[in-house]
Short mmCIF file of C-alpha atoms in Angstrom, two decimals:
data_model
loop_
_atom_site.label_atom_id
_atom_site.label_comp_id
_atom_site.label_asym_id
_atom_site.label_seq_id
_atom_site.Cartn_x
_atom_site.Cartn_y
_atom_site.Cartn_z
CA SER A 218 208.98 126.70 35.03
CA ALA A 219 205.78 127.96 36.53
CA ARG A 220 202.50 127.67 34.38
CA GLY A 221 204.72 127.47 31.42
CA VAL A 222 206.87 130.31 32.06
CA VAL A 223 210.74 129.73 32.49
CA LYS A 224 212.14 131.49 35.66
CA ASP A 225 215.38 131.82 36.81
CA PHE A 226 216.41 131.61 40.50
CA ASN A 227 219.58 132.62 42.53
CA VAL A 228 219.97 130.04 45.65
CA LEU A 229 221.19 132.14 48.47
CA GLY A 230 221.44 129.86 51.15
CA ILE A 231 221.09 126.07 51.99
CA LEU A 232 220.58 124.05 55.06
CA PRO A 233 221.86 120.71 54.47
CA PHE A 234 219.94 117.66 55.74
CA ASN A 235 221.34 115.70 58.45
CA SER A 236 220.19 112.75 60.87
CA ASP A 237 219.91 115.08 63.80
CA ARG A 238 217.98 117.95 62.23
CA LYS A 239 215.84 115.73 60.01
CA ARG A 240 214.92 118.76 57.77
CA MET A 241 216.42 120.77 55.00
CA GLY A 242 216.17 124.36 53.66
CA VAL A 243 216.95 126.45 50.69
CA ILE A 244 216.55 130.10 49.95
CA LEU A 245 215.56 131.07 46.51
CA GLN A 246 215.30 134.72 44.88
CA GLU A 247 214.00 134.98 41.62
CA VAL A 248 216.37 137.06 39.37
CA GLY A 249 215.58 140.54 39.55
CA SER A 250 213.41 140.41 42.45
CA ARG A 251 214.21 141.74 45.75
CA LYS A 252 212.22 139.17 47.58
CA ALA A 253 213.21 135.66 48.10
CA THR A 254 211.31 132.34 49.12
CA VAL A 255 212.57 130.27 52.00
CA VAL A 256 211.37 126.63 51.52
CA TYR A 257 211.76 123.74 53.86
CA LYS A 258 210.90 120.03 54.07
CA GLY A 259 211.51 117.83 56.99
CA ALA A 260 210.05 114.81 59.36
CA ASP A 261 206.71 115.75 60.62
CA ASN A 262 207.56 115.71 64.32
CA ILE A 263 210.39 118.06 63.60
CA MET A 264 208.29 120.37 61.47
CA PHE A 265 205.42 120.46 63.45
CA ASP A 266 207.78 121.61 66.27
CA ILE A 267 208.70 124.39 64.36
CA LEU A 268 205.54 125.46 63.03
CA SER A 269 203.27 124.93 66.24
CA ALA A 270 204.35 128.26 67.55
CA ARG A 271 202.45 130.32 65.30
CA HIS A 272 199.96 127.80 63.54
CA SER A 273 197.11 125.61 64.58
CA LEU A 274 198.05 122.23 62.90
CA ASN A 275 195.55 119.65 64.09
CA VAL A 276 194.02 119.22 60.34
CA MET A 277 197.85 118.71 59.16
CA GLN A 278 198.61 116.38 61.90
CA GLN A 279 195.60 114.04 61.11
CA GLN A 280 196.31 113.98 57.44
CA VAL A 281 200.09 112.79 58.30
CA LEU A 282 198.41 110.15 60.62
CA GLU A 283 196.21 108.92 57.64
CA LEU A 284 199.09 108.85 55.20
CA SER A 285 201.32 106.96 57.60
CA GLU A 286 198.68 104.69 58.24
CA LEU A 287 198.67 103.73 54.35
CA GLY A 288 202.27 102.92 54.58
CA LEU A 289 203.32 106.25 52.74
CA ARG A 290 206.58 107.95 53.87
CA THR A 291 205.49 111.66 54.65
CA LEU A 292 207.08 114.89 54.57
CA VAL A 293 205.89 118.24 55.85
CA LEU A 294 206.68 121.26 53.54
CA ALA A 295 206.65 124.73 54.80
CA SER A 296 207.65 128.26 53.45
CA VAL A 297 207.80 132.17 53.85
CA MET A 298 208.57 134.93 51.61
CA ILE A 299 211.17 137.63 52.80
CA ASP A 300 212.54 140.99 51.58
CA LEU A 301 215.98 140.96 50.79
CA ASP A 302 216.17 144.45 52.35
CA ASP A 303 214.91 143.83 55.67
CA SER A 304 216.98 143.25 58.66
CA ILE A 305 216.16 139.63 59.18
CA TYR A 306 217.78 138.75 55.76
CA THR A 307 220.70 140.98 56.21
CA THR A 308 221.41 139.66 59.67
CA PHE A 309 221.04 136.07 58.47
CA LYS A 310 223.25 136.82 55.28
CA ALA A 311 226.24 137.92 57.41
CA GLN A 312 225.79 135.02 59.81
CA TYR A 313 225.45 132.40 57.23
CA GLU A 314 228.54 133.55 55.47
CA GLY A 315 230.57 133.40 58.26
CA ALA A 316 229.21 129.99 59.06
CA LEU A 317 230.35 128.80 55.73
CA VAL A 318 233.86 129.72 56.25
CA ALA A 319 234.36 128.83 59.96
CA MET A 320 236.93 126.19 60.73
CA GLU A 321 234.87 124.37 63.71
CA ASP A 322 231.22 123.76 64.24
CA ARG A 323 230.28 124.76 60.87
CA ASP A 324 226.99 122.79 60.43
CA LEU A 325 225.94 124.00 64.04
CA LYS A 326 226.57 127.55 62.93
CA ILE A 327 224.86 127.31 59.43
CA GLY A 328 221.79 125.98 61.61
CA ALA A 329 221.83 128.70 64.01
CA ALA A 330 221.92 131.12 61.05
CA PHE A 331 218.76 129.75 59.46
CA ALA A 332 216.93 129.57 63.02
CA PRO A 333 215.19 133.31 62.97
CA LEU A 334 214.08 132.12 59.39
CA GLU A 335 212.42 129.15 60.68
CA ALA A 336 210.50 131.01 63.19
CA LEU A 337 208.49 132.80 60.15
CA LEU A 338 207.64 129.58 58.55
CA ASP A 339 203.97 128.93 57.20
CA PRO A 340 202.82 125.35 56.43
CA ALA A 341 202.70 124.82 52.93
CA GLY A 342 201.36 121.02 52.44
CA ILE A 343 202.34 117.47 53.06
CA THR A 344 203.66 114.76 50.61
CA GLY A 345 203.12 111.02 51.10
CA VAL A 346 205.38 108.91 48.98
CA GLU A 347 204.81 105.16 48.41
CA ASP A 348 208.34 103.20 48.93
CA LYS A 349 207.55 99.76 47.52
CA LEU A 350 208.96 96.79 48.92
CA SER A 351 211.92 95.44 46.75
CA GLU A 352 211.31 92.40 44.57
CA GLY A 353 211.54 89.29 46.69
CA VAL A 354 211.35 90.73 50.06
CA GLU A 355 208.14 89.33 51.33
CA GLU A 356 208.84 86.13 50.04
CA ALA A 357 212.35 86.13 51.72
CA LEU A 358 210.60 87.16 55.18
CA GLN A 359 207.92 84.77 54.85
CA SER A 360 210.66 82.02 54.18
CA LEU A 361 212.43 83.30 57.61
CA VAL A 362 208.95 83.10 59.57
CA ARG A 363 208.09 79.87 58.37
CA ALA A 364 211.75 78.72 59.39
CA LYS A 365 210.83 79.71 62.92
CA VAL A 366 213.60 82.56 62.65
CA GLN A 367 213.03 85.52 64.71
CA VAL A 368 212.78 88.54 62.74
CA ALA A 369 213.07 92.47 63.93
CA VAL A 370 212.49 95.34 62.13
CA LEU A 371 214.70 98.50 62.86
CA THR A 372 213.19 101.54 61.25
CA GLY A 373 213.36 105.39 61.33
CA ASP A 374 209.81 105.53 59.95
CA LYS A 375 206.96 106.54 62.11
CA THR A 376 205.18 103.93 63.88
CA GLU A 377 202.21 103.79 61.60
CA THR A 378 204.25 103.68 58.74
CA ALA A 379 206.38 100.49 60.11
CA ILE A 380 203.36 98.91 61.26
CA SER A 381 201.81 99.08 57.99
CA ILE A 382 205.00 97.82 56.13
CA CYS A 383 205.27 94.89 58.42
CA LYS A 384 201.47 93.91 57.81
CA THR A 385 202.51 94.22 53.96
CA CYS A 386 205.51 91.93 54.47
CA GLY A 387 203.03 89.42 56.26
CA LEU A 388 205.24 89.95 59.44
CA PHE A 389 202.22 91.07 61.22
CA LYS A 390 199.10 89.02 61.15
CA PRO A 391 195.48 90.41 61.47
CA GLU A 392 195.16 88.72 64.74
CA SER A 393 198.44 90.23 65.98
CA ARG A 394 198.40 92.25 69.45
CA PHE A 395 200.12 95.39 69.26
CA HIS A 396 201.77 97.17 72.42
CA ARG A 397 203.47 100.38 71.80
CA LEU A 398 206.33 101.14 74.16
CA ILE A 399 207.37 104.68 73.64
CA GLU A 400 211.04 105.34 74.83
CA PRO A 401 210.28 103.01 78.06
CA ASP A 402 213.16 103.14 80.51
CA GLU A 403 214.89 99.69 81.36
CA ASP A 404 212.83 98.97 84.28
CA GLU A 405 209.55 99.52 82.52
CA LEU A 406 210.70 97.36 79.54
CA ALA A 407 212.00 94.26 81.54
CA ALA A 408 208.69 94.29 83.43
CA TYR A 409 206.56 94.41 80.46
CA LEU A 410 208.65 91.67 78.71
CA LYS A 411 208.33 89.58 81.70
CA SER A 412 204.58 89.96 82.06
CA GLU A 413 204.57 88.79 78.35
CA THR A 414 206.72 85.90 78.20
CA SER A 415 205.88 84.41 81.52
CA ASP A 416 202.71 82.67 80.27
CA GLY A 417 204.29 81.81 76.91
CA ALA A 418 202.40 84.63 75.06
CA ARG A 419 203.68 85.48 71.67
CA SER A 420 203.03 89.21 70.49
CA SER A 421 204.05 92.18 68.35
CA ILE A 422 205.88 95.04 70.03
CA GLY A 423 206.32 98.22 68.52
CA GLN A 424 209.16 100.29 70.43
CA GLY A 425 209.17 104.18 69.27
CA SER A 426 209.20 103.84 65.46
CA GLY A 427 210.64 100.21 65.23
CA SER A 428 208.78 96.70 65.69
CA THR A 429 209.84 93.33 66.68
CA ASP A 430 207.69 89.97 67.01
CA LEU A 431 208.67 88.15 70.43
#
């Protein structure tokens, strides 16, 4: 319902989420209308790449960073209204329906059908959701640390979110030193590790969106 009024919608198309795409979309038509709304949600880096061609995103990017530093899992929302009689939709419809019955590369063809609609998207908002630790996780990790067991964190979260979660778990201490290695090549990583361990140093390292304690 919208403002207490119940409305019915037809789903005209769905772009499914997958680990490569990192976003999903849906096309909704209010019954009786000749217009439809394309609604997307997805990972901030992917959505910002899509939206940056037509919009300045500095404020939005700062807001995502602030939410991530609070340990919240973020998603970026976008939408656009289209006319069902416009060629942009009729072309999509033909391509989308063909993709749905394709015997090969169906998912890629569905993505290709949605691509022209993605180019029209406008920013709609950001969500930040707290994903609380399961009961006993913090205590279990602390037990491992006290037992001198090396603990590594592998995550698909933003680096800022991962660091915040590690602090919540007690894996990172207030005095921990952080070194960010973003997609380093093997030589760069080997040189860094050698320099850090040669003097017996012990530090926390973030690599991409994962972290480990050496």
